[in-house]
PDB file of C-alpha atoms in Angstrom:
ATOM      1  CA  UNK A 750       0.000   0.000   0.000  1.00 69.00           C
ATOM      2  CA  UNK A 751       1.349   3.566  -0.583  1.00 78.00           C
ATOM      3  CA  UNK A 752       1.601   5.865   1.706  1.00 90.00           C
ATOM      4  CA  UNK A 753       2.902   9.392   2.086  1.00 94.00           C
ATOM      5  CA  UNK A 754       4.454  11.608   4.947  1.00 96.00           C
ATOM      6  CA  UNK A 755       4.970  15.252   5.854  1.00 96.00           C
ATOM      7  CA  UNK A 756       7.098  14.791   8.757  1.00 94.00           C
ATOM      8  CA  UNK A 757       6.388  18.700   9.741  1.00 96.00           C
ATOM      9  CA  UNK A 758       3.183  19.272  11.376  1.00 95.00           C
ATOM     10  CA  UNK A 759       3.818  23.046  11.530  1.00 96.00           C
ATOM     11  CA  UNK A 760       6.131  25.708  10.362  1.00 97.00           C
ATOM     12  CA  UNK A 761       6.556  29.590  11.011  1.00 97.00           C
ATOM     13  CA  UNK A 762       8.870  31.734   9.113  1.00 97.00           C
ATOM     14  CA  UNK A 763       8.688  35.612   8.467  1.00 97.00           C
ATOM     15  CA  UNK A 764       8.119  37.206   5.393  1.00 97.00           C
ATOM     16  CA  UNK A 765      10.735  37.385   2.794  1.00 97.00           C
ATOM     17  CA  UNK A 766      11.963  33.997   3.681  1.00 97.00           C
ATOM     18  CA  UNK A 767      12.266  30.934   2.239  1.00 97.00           C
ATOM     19  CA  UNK A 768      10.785  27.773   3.261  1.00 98.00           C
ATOM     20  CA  UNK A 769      10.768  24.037   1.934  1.00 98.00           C
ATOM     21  CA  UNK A 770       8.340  21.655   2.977  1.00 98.00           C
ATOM     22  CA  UNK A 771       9.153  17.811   3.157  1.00 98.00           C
ATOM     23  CA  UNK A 772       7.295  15.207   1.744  1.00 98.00           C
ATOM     24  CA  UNK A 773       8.266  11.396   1.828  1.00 98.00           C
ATOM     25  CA  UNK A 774       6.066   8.488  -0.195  1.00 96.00           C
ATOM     26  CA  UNK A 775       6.499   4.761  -0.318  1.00 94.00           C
ATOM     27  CA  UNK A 776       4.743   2.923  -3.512  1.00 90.00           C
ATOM     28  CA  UNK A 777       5.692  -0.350  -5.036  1.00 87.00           C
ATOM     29  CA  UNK A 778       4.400   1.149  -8.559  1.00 86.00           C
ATOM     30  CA  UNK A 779       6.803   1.953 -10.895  1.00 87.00           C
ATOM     31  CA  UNK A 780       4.188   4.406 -12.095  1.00 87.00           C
ATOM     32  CA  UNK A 781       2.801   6.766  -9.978  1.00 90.00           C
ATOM     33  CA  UNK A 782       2.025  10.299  -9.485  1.00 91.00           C
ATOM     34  CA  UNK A 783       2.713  13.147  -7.043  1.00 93.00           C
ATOM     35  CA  UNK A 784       0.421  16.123  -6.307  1.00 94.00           C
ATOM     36  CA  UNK A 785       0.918  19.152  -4.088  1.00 96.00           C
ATOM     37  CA  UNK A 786      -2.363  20.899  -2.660  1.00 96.00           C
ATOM     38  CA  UNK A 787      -2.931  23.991  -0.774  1.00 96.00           C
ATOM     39  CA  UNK A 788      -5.709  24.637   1.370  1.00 94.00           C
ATOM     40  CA  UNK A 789      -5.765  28.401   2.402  1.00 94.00           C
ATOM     41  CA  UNK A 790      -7.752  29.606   5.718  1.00 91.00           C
ATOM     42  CA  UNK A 791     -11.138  29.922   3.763  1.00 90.00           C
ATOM     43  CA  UNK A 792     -10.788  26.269   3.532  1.00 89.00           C
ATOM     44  CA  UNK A 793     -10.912  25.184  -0.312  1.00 90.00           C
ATOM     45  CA  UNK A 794      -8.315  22.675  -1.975  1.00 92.00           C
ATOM     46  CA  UNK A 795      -6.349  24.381  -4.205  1.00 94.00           C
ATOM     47  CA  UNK A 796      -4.070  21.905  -7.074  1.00 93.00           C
ATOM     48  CA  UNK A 797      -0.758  23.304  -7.508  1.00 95.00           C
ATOM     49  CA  UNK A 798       1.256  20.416  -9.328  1.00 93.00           C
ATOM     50  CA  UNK A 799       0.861  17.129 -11.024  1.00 91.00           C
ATOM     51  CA  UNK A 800       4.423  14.893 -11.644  1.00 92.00           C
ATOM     52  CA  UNK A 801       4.256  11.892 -12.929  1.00 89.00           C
ATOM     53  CA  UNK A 802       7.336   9.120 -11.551  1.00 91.00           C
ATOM     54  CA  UNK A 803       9.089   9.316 -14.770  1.00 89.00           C
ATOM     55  CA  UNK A 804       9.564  12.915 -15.046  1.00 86.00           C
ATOM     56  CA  UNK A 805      12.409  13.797 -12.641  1.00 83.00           C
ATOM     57  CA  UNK A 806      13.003  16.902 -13.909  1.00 83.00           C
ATOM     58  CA  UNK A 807      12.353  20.149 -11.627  1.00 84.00           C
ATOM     59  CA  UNK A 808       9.923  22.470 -11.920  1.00 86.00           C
ATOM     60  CA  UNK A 809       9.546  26.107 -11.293  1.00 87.00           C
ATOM     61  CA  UNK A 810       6.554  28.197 -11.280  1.00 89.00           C
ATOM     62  CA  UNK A 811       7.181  31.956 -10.127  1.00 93.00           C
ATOM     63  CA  UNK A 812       8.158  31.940  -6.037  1.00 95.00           C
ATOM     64  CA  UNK A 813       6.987  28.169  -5.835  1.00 95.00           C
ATOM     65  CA  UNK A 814       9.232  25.150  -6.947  1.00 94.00           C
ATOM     66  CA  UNK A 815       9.590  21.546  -6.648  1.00 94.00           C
ATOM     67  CA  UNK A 816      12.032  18.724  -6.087  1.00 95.00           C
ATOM     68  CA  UNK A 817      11.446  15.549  -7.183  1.00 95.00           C
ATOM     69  CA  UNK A 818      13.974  13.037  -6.125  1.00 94.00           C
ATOM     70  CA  UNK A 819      13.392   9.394  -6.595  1.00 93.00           C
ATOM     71  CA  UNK A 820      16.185   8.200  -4.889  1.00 93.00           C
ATOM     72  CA  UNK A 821      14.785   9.035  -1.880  1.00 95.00           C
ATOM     73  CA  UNK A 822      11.238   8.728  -2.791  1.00 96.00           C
ATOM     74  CA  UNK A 823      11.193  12.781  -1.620  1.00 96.00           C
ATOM     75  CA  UNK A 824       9.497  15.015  -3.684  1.00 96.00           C
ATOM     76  CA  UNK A 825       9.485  18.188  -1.844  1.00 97.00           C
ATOM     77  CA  UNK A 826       8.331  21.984  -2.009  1.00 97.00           C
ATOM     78  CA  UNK A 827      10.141  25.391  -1.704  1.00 97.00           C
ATOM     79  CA  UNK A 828       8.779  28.816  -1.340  1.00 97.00           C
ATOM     80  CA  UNK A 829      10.981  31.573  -2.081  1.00 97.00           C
ATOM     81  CA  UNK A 830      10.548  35.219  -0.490  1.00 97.00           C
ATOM     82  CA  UNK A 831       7.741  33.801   1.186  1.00 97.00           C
ATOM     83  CA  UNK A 832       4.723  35.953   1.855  1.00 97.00           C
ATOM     84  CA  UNK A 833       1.660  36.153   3.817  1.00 97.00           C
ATOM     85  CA  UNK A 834      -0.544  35.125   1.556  1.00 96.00           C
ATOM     86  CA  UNK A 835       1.399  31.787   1.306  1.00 97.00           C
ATOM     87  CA  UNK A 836       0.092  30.737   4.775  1.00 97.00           C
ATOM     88  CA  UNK A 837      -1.956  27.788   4.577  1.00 97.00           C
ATOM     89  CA  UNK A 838      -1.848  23.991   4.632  1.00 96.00           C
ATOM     90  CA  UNK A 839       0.287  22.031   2.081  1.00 97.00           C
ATOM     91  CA  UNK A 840      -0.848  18.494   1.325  1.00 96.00           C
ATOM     92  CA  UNK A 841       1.259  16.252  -0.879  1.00 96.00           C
ATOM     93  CA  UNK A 842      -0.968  13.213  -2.383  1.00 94.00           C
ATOM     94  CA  UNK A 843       0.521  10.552  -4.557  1.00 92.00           C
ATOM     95  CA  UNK A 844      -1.707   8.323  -7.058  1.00 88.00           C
ATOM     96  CA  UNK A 845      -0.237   4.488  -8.190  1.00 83.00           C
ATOM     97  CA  UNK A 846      -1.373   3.730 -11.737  1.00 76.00           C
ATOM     98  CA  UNK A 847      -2.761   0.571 -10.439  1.00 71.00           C
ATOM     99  CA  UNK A 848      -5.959   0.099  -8.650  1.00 60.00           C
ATOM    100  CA  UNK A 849      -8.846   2.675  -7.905  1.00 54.00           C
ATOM    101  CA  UNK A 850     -10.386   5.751  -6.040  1.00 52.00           C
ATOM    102  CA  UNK A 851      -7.989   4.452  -2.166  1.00 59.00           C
ATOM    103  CA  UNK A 852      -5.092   5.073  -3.916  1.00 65.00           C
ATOM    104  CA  UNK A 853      -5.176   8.946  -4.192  1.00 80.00           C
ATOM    105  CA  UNK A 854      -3.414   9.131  -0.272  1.00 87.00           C
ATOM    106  CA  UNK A 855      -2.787  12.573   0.995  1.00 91.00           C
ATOM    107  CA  UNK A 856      -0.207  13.134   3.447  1.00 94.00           C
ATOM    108  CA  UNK A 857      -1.330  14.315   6.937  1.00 93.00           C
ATOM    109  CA  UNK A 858      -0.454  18.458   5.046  1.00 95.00           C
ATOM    110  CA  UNK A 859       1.922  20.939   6.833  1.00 97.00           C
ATOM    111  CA  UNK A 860       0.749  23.853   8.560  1.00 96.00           C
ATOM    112  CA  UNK A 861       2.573  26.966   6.829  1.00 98.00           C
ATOM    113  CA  UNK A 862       2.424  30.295   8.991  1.00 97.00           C
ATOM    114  CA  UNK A 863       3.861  33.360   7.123  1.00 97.00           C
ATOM    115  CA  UNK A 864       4.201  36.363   9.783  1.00 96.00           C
ATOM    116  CA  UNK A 865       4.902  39.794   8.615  1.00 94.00           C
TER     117      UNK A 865
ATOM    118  CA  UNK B 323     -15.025  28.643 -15.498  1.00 50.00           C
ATOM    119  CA  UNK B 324     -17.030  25.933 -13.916  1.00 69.00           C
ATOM    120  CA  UNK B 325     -15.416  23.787 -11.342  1.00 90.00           C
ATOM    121  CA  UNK B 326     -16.446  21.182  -9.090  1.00 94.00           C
ATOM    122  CA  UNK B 327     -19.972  22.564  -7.797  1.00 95.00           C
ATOM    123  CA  UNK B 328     -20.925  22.012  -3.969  1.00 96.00           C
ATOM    124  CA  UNK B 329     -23.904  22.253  -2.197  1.00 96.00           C
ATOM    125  CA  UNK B 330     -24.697  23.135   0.476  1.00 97.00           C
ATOM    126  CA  UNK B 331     -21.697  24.987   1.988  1.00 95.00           C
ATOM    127  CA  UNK B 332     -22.416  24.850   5.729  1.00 96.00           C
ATOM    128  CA  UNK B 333     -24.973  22.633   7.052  1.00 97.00           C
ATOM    129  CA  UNK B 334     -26.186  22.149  10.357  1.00 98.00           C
ATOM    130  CA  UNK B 335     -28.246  19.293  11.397  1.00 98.00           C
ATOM    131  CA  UNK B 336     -29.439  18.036  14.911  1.00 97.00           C
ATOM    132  CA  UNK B 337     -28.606  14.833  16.366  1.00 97.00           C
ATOM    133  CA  UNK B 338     -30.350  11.728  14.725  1.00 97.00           C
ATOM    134  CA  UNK B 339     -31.237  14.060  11.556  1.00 98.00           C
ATOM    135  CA  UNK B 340     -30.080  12.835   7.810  1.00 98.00           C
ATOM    136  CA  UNK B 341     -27.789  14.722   5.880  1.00 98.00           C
ATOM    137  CA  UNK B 342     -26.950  15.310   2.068  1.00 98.00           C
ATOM    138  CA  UNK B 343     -24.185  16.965   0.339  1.00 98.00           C
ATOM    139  CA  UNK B 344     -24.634  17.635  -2.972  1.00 98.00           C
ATOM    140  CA  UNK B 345     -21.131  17.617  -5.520  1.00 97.00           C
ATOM    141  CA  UNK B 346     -21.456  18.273  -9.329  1.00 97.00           C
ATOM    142  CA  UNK B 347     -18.345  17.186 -11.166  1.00 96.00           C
ATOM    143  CA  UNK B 348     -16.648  19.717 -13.707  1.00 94.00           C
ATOM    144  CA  UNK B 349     -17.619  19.595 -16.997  1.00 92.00           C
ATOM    145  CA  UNK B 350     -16.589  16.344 -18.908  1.00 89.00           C
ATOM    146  CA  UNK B 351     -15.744  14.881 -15.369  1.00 91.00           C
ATOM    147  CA  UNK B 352     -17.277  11.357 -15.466  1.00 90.00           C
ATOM    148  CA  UNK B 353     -15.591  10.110 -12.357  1.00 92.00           C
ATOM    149  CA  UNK B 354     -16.290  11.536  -8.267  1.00 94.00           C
ATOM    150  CA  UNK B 355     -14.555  11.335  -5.801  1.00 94.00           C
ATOM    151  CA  UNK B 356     -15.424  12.000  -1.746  1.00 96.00           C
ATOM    152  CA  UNK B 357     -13.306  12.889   0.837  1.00 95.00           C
ATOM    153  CA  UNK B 358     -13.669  13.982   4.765  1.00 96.00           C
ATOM    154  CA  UNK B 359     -11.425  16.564   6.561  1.00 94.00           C
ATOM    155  CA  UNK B 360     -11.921  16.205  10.791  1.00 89.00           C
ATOM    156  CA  UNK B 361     -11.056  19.340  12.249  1.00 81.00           C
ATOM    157  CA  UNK B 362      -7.357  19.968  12.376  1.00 78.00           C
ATOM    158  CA  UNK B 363      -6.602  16.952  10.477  1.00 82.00           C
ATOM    159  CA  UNK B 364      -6.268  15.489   6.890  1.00 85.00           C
ATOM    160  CA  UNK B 365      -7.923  14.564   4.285  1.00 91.00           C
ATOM    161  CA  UNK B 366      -9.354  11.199   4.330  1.00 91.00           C
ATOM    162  CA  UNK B 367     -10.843   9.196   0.996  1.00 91.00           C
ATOM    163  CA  UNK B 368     -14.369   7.754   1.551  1.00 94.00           C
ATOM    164  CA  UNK B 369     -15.404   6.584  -2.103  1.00 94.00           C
ATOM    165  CA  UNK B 370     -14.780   6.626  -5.125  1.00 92.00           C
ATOM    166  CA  UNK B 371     -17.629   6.894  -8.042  1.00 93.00           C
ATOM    167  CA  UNK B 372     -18.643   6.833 -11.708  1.00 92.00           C
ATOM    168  CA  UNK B 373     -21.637   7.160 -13.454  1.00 90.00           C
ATOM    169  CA  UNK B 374     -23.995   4.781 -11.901  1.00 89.00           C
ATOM    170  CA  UNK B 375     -21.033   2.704 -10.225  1.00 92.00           C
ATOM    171  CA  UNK B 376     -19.560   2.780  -6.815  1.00 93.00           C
ATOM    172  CA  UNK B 377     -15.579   1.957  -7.776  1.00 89.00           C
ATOM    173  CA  UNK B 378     -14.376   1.854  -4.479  1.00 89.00           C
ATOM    174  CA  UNK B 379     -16.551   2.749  -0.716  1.00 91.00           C
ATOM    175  CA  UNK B 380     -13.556   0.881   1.357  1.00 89.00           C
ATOM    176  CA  UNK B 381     -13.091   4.212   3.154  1.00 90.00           C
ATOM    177  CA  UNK B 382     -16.831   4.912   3.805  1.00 94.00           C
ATOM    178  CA  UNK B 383     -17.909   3.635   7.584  1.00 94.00           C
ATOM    179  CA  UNK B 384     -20.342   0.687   7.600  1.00 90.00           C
ATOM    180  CA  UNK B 385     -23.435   2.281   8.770  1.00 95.00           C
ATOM    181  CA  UNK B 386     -25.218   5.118   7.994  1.00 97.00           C
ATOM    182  CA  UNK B 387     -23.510   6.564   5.649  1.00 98.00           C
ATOM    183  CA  UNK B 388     -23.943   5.660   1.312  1.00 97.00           C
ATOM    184  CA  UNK B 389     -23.021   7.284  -2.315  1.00 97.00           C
ATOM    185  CA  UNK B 390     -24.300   7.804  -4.964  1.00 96.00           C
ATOM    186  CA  UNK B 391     -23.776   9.258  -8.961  1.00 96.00           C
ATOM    187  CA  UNK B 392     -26.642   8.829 -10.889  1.00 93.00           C
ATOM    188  CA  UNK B 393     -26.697   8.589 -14.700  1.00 90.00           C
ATOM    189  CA  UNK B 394     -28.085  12.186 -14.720  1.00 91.00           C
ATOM    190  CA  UNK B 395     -27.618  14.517 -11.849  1.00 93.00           C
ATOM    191  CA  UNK B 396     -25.123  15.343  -8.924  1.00 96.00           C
ATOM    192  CA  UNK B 397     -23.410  12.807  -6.566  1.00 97.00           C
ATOM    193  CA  UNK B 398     -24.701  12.526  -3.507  1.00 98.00           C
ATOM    194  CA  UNK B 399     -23.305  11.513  -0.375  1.00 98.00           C
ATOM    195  CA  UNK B 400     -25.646  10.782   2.532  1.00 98.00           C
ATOM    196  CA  UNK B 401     -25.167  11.016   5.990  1.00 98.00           C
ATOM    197  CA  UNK B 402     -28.347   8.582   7.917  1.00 98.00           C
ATOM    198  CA  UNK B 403     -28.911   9.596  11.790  1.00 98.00           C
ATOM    199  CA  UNK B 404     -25.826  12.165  12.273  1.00 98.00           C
ATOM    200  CA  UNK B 405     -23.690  11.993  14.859  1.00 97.00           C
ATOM    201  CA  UNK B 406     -21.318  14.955  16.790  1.00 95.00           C
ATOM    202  CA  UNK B 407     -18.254  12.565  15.277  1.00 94.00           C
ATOM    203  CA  UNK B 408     -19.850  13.474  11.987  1.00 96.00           C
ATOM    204  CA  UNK B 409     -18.885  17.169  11.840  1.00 96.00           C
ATOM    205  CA  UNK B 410     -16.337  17.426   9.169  1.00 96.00           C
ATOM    206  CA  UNK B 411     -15.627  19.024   6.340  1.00 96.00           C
ATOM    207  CA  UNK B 412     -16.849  16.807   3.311  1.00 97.00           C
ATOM    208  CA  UNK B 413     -14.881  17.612  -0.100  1.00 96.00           C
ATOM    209  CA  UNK B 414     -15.923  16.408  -3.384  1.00 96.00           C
ATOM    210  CA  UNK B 415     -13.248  15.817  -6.359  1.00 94.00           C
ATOM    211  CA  UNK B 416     -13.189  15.137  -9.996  1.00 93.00           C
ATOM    212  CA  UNK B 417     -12.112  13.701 -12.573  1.00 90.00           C
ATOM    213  CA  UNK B 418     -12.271  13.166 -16.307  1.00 88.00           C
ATOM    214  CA  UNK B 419     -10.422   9.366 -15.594  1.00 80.00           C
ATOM    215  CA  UNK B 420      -9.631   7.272 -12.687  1.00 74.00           C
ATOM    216  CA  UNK B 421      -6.570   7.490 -10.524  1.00 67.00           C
ATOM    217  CA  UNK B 422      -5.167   4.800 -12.839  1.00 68.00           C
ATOM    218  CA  UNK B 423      -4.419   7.112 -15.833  1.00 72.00           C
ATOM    219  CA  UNK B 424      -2.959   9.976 -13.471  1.00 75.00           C
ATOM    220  CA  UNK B 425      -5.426  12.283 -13.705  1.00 81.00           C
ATOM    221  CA  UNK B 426      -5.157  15.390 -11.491  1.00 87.00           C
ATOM    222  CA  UNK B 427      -8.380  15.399  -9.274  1.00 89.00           C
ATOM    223  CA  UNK B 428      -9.815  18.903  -8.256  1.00 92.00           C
ATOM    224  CA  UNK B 429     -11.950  19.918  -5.862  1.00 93.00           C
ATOM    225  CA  UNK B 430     -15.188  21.510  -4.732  1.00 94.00           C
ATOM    226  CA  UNK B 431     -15.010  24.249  -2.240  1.00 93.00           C
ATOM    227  CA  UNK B 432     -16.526  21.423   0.562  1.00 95.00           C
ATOM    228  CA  UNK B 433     -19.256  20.700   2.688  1.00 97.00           C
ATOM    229  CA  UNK B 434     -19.083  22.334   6.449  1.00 96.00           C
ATOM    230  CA  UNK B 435     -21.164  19.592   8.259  1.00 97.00           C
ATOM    231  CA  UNK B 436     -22.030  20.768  12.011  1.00 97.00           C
ATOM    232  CA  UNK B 437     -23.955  18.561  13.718  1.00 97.00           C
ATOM    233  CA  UNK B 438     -25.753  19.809  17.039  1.00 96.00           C
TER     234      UNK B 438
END
């Protein structure tokens, strides 16, 4: 069974930094897929990036980017010059090729608190 | 731009009442997905849904709770005799495939169920 892990419950920086948040995922698939979500205070689920497990390359996307690394199953998420607006909770999900609707797994998310 | 359509937003419901949340799928979305959020805590899958089908319920609880799609019509998730343990936030996804093909799955803007 997969599964997926965001070691860090909760992190504060200040504004203008940068932050990375971890996520770790176990799968036996060799195809897979990993998804980063953000769900701001007014509560909605927000999709911020689909890789699929044969795509190592990095991505960028403004102040966000991400770091896939298969060699240790990490595929983790930076925020540069972080800002207020930023604060929310990040879930990383990952999706085997095999099998059905269980096998979308979110991590437990990380608590992101941007202070000015 | 229509996404994945919720209804209703909050709901409050005494003890022992039934409740229904109400998820339309974006456009040329065929497959549904439902998940809960407990307060302070992650997102769990419940079941998993196409047209007329129920792909996977192993993460819906035995009793009072069921899913549906219909051929014509929203999904509907049903909540029999609610409990306090039921308050959650209830968050419908799409899909225009299953989990199998990679599909990013995006979300409604959730169900605030308070039960009283």
């Amino acid at each position: 069974a997969q599964k997926v892990t965001q070691a860090q419950t909760e992190i504060s920086v200040v504004e203008k930094e940068d932050v990375t948040l971890d996520c770790v995922y176990e799968t036996r698939d060799t195809t897979y897929y990993l998804f980063w979500y953000k769900q701001p205070p007014s509560g909605e689920l927000v999709f911020l990036i689909r890789r699929n497990s044969f795509d190592e390359q990095n991505e960028i996307s403004g102040r966000y980017s991400w770091n896939f690394q298969k060699s240790t199953s990490s595929f983790n998420f930076t925020i540069t010059a972080s800002q207020v607006v930023d604060s929310a909770v990040y879930f990383c999900a990952l999706s085997e090729a095999s099998g059905y609707g269980q096998n979308f797994v979110f991590g437990p998310g990380t608590r992101l608190s941007v202070l000015p | 731009n229509a996404g994945v359509m919720q209804n209703p937003r909050h709901l409050v419901r005494r003890r022992g009442q039934e409740a229904r949340l109400r998820c339309s799928p974006m456009k040329g979305h065929s497959h549904v997905y439902w998940y809960r959020q407990l307060p302070e805590e992650g997102l769990k899958f419940m079941v998993y849904l196409q047209k007329e089908n129920i792909i996977d319920e192993s993460g819906m609880p035995k009793e009072r709770f069921s899913a549906e799609f219909p051929k014509e019509g929203p999904s509907i998730l049903r909540i029999q005799q609610v409990v306090r343990g039921d308050s959650a936030a209830y968050f419908c996804a799409s899909s225009p495939a299953g989990p199998i093909s990679g599909n990013t799955i995006y979300f409604g803007e959730g169900s605030w169920l308070t039960v009283v």
